[in-house]
CSV table of C-alpha atoms in Angstrom, one decimal:
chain,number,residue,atom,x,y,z
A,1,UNK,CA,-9.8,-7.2,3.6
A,2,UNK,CA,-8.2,-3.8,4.9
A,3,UNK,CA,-11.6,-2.0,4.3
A,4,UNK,CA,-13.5,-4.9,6.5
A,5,UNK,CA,-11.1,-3.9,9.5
A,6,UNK,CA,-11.8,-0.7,9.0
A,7,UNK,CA,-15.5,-1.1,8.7
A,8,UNK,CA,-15.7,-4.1,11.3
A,9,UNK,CA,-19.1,-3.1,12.2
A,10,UNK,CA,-20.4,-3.0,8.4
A,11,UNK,CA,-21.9,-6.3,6.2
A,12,UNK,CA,-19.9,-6.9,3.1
A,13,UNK,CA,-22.4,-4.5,0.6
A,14,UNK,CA,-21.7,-2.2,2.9
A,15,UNK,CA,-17.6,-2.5,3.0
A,16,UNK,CA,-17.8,-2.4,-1.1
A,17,UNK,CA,-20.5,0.8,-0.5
A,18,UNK,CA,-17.8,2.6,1.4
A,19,UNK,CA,-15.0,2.0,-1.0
A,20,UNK,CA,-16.2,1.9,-4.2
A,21,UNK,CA,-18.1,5.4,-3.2
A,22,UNK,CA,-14.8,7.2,-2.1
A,23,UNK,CA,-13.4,6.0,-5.6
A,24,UNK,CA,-16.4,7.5,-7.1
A,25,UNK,CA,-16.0,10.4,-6.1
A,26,UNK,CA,-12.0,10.8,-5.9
A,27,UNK,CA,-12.5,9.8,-10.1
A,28,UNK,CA,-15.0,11.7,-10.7
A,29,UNK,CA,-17.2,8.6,-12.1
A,30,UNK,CA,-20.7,10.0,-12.8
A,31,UNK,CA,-22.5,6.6,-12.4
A,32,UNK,CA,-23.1,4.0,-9.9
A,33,UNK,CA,-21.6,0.5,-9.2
A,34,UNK,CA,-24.2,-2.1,-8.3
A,35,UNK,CA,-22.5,-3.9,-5.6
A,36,UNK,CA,-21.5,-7.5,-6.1
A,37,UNK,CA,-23.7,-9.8,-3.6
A,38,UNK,CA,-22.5,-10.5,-0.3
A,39,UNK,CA,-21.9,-14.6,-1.5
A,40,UNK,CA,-19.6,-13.4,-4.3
A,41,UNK,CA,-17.8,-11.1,-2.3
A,42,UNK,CA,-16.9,-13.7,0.6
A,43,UNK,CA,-16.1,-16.1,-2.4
A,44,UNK,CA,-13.6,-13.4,-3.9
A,45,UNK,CA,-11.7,-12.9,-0.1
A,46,UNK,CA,-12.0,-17.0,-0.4
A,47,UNK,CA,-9.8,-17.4,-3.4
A,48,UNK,CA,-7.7,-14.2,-2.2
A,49,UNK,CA,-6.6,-16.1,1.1
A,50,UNK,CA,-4.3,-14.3,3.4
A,51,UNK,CA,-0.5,-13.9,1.2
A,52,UNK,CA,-1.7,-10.2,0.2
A,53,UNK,CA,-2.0,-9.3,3.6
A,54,UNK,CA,0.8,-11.1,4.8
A,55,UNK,CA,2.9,-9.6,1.9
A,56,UNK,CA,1.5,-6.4,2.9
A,57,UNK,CA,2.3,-7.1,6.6
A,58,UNK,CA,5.6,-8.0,6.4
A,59,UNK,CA,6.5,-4.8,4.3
A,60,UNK,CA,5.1,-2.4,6.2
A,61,UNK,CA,5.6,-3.7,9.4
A,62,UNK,CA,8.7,-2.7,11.7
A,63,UNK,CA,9.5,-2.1,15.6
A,64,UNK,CA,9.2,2.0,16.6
A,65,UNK,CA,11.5,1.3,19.7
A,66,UNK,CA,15.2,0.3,19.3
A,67,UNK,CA,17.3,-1.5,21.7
A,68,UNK,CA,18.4,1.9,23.8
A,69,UNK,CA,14.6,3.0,24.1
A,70,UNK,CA,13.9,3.5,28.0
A,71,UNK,CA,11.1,0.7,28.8
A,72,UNK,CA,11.5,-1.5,25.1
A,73,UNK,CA,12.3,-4.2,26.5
A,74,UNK,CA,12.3,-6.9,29.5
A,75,UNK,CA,14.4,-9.8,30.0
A,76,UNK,CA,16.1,-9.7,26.6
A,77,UNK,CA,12.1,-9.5,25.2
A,78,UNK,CA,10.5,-6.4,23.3
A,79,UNK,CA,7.6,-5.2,25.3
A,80,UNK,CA,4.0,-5.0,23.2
A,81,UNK,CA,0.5,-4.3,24.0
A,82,UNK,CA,-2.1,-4.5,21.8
A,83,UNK,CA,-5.2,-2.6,22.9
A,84,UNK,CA,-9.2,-3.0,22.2
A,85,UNK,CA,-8.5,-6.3,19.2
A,86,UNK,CA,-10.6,-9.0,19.6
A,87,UNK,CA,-9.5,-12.1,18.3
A,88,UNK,CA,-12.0,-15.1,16.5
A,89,UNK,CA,-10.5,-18.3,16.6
A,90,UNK,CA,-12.3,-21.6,15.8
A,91,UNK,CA,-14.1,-23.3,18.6
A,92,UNK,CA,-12.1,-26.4,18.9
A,93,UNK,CA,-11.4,-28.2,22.4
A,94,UNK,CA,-7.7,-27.6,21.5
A,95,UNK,CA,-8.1,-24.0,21.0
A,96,UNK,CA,-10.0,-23.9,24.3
A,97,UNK,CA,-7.6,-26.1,26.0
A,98,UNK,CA,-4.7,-24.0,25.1
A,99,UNK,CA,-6.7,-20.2,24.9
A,100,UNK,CA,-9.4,-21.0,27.4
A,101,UNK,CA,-13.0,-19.3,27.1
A,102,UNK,CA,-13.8,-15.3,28.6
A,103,UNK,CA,-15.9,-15.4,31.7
A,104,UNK,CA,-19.7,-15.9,30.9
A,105,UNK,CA,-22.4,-15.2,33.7
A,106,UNK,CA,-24.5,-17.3,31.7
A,107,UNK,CA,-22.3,-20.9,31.6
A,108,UNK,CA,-21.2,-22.9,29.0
Protein backbone atom coordinates (compact mmCIF):
# COMPACT_ATOMS: atom_id res chain seq x y z
CA UNK A 1 0.00 0.00 0.00
CA UNK A 2 2.95 2.37 0.81
CA UNK A 3 4.60 1.59 -2.65
CA UNK A 4 1.01 2.55 -4.43
CA UNK A 5 1.31 6.16 -2.74
CA UNK A 6 4.49 6.36 -3.84
CA UNK A 7 3.82 5.18 -7.26
CA UNK A 8 0.17 6.84 -7.49
CA UNK A 9 0.55 7.28 -11.15
CA UNK A 10 1.60 3.48 -11.71
CA UNK A 11 -1.01 0.18 -12.38
CA UNK A 12 -0.60 -2.46 -9.79
CA UNK A 13 2.16 -4.70 -12.14
CA UNK A 14 3.81 -1.80 -12.18
CA UNK A 15 3.90 -0.93 -8.22
CA UNK A 16 5.12 -4.89 -7.71
CA UNK A 17 7.78 -3.96 -10.90
CA UNK A 18 9.17 -1.17 -8.83
CA UNK A 19 9.52 -3.02 -5.59
CA UNK A 20 10.23 -6.36 -6.25
CA UNK A 21 13.13 -4.90 -8.75
CA UNK A 22 14.80 -2.71 -6.00
CA UNK A 23 14.79 -6.05 -3.87
CA UNK A 24 16.39 -7.67 -6.71
CA UNK A 25 18.86 -5.88 -7.00
CA UNK A 26 19.59 -4.75 -3.18
CA UNK A 27 19.80 -9.05 -2.74
CA UNK A 28 21.54 -9.73 -5.42
CA UNK A 29 18.82 -12.26 -6.83
CA UNK A 30 20.02 -13.30 -10.30
CA UNK A 31 16.50 -14.13 -11.65
CA UNK A 32 13.19 -12.59 -12.33
CA UNK A 33 9.81 -12.54 -10.46
CA UNK A 34 6.84 -12.87 -12.71
CA UNK A 35 4.48 -10.43 -11.33
CA UNK A 36 1.32 -11.64 -9.74
CA UNK A 37 -1.80 -10.27 -11.92
CA UNK A 38 -3.23 -7.16 -11.24
CA UNK A 39 -6.80 -9.18 -9.81
CA UNK A 40 -4.68 -11.13 -7.33
CA UNK A 41 -2.88 -8.20 -6.27
CA UNK A 42 -6.04 -5.94 -5.48
CA UNK A 43 -7.48 -9.29 -3.85
CA UNK A 44 -4.22 -9.46 -1.53
CA UNK A 45 -4.61 -5.38 -0.38
CA UNK A 46 -8.49 -6.82 -0.04
CA UNK A 47 -7.85 -9.29 2.66
CA UNK A 48 -4.90 -6.86 4.08
CA UNK A 49 -7.51 -4.06 4.84
CA UNK A 50 -6.25 -0.89 6.44
CA UNK A 51 -4.92 -2.10 10.43
CA UNK A 52 -1.18 -2.32 8.94
CA UNK A 53 -1.35 1.00 7.88
CA UNK A 54 -3.09 2.27 10.66
CA UNK A 55 -0.62 0.30 13.00
CA UNK A 56 1.95 1.85 10.99
CA UNK A 57 0.33 5.29 11.28
CA UNK A 58 -0.10 5.54 14.66
CA UNK A 59 3.58 4.56 15.41
CA UNK A 60 5.25 6.68 13.37
CA UNK A 61 3.12 9.47 13.48
CA UNK A 62 3.73 12.55 16.01
CA UNK A 63 3.23 16.59 16.00
CA UNK A 64 6.88 18.46 14.99
CA UNK A 65 5.54 21.71 16.79
CA UNK A 66 5.00 21.84 20.62
CA UNK A 67 2.84 24.09 22.47
CA UNK A 68 5.57 27.12 22.75
CA UNK A 69 6.17 26.93 18.79
CA UNK A 70 5.47 30.59 17.39
CA UNK A 71 2.41 30.06 14.97
CA UNK A 72 1.35 26.08 16.29
CA UNK A 73 -1.59 26.88 17.21
CA UNK A 74 -4.95 29.01 17.07
CA UNK A 75 -7.67 29.19 19.48
CA UNK A 76 -6.47 26.29 21.71
CA UNK A 77 -6.23 24.24 18.04
CA UNK A 78 -2.89 22.89 16.31
CA UNK A 79 -2.63 24.47 12.98
CA UNK A 80 -2.12 21.84 9.84
CA UNK A 81 -2.11 22.12 6.20
CA UNK A 82 -1.89 19.41 4.07
CA UNK A 83 -0.68 20.36 0.50
CA UNK A 84 -1.24 18.70 -3.17
CA UNK A 85 -3.44 15.26 -1.50
CA UNK A 86 -6.36 14.46 -3.25
CA UNK A 87 -8.87 12.69 -1.52
CA UNK A 88 -11.39 9.71 -3.22
CA UNK A 89 -14.40 9.22 -1.30
CA UNK A 90 -17.50 7.23 -2.43
CA UNK A 91 -20.02 9.09 -4.42
CA UNK A 92 -22.94 9.02 -2.03
CA UNK A 93 -25.50 11.95 -1.73
CA UNK A 94 -24.36 12.03 1.99
CA UNK A 95 -20.85 12.36 1.13
CA UNK A 96 -21.85 15.17 -1.31
CA UNK A 97 -24.19 16.66 1.12
CA UNK A 98 -21.64 16.98 3.77
CA UNK A 99 -18.18 17.41 1.32
CA UNK A 100 -19.85 18.96 -1.66
CA UNK A 101 -18.55 18.38 -5.37
CA UNK A 102 -15.24 20.67 -7.00
CA UNK A 103 -16.39 23.15 -9.48
CA UNK A 104 -16.97 21.52 -13.00
CA UNK A 105 -17.33 23.80 -16.20
CA UNK A 106 -18.93 20.89 -17.66
CA UNK A 107 -22.15 20.38 -14.93
CA UNK A 108 -23.21 17.57 -13.13
Amino acid sequence: AIGMAMYSEGSYEDVFSQLSDGLSWSKGWTESLKPPSKSALFQARLRLGAQPLRHLFYRVVRPLATPDTPGSWFADRRVMAIDGTCLDIADTEANEAHFGRPPSSRGD
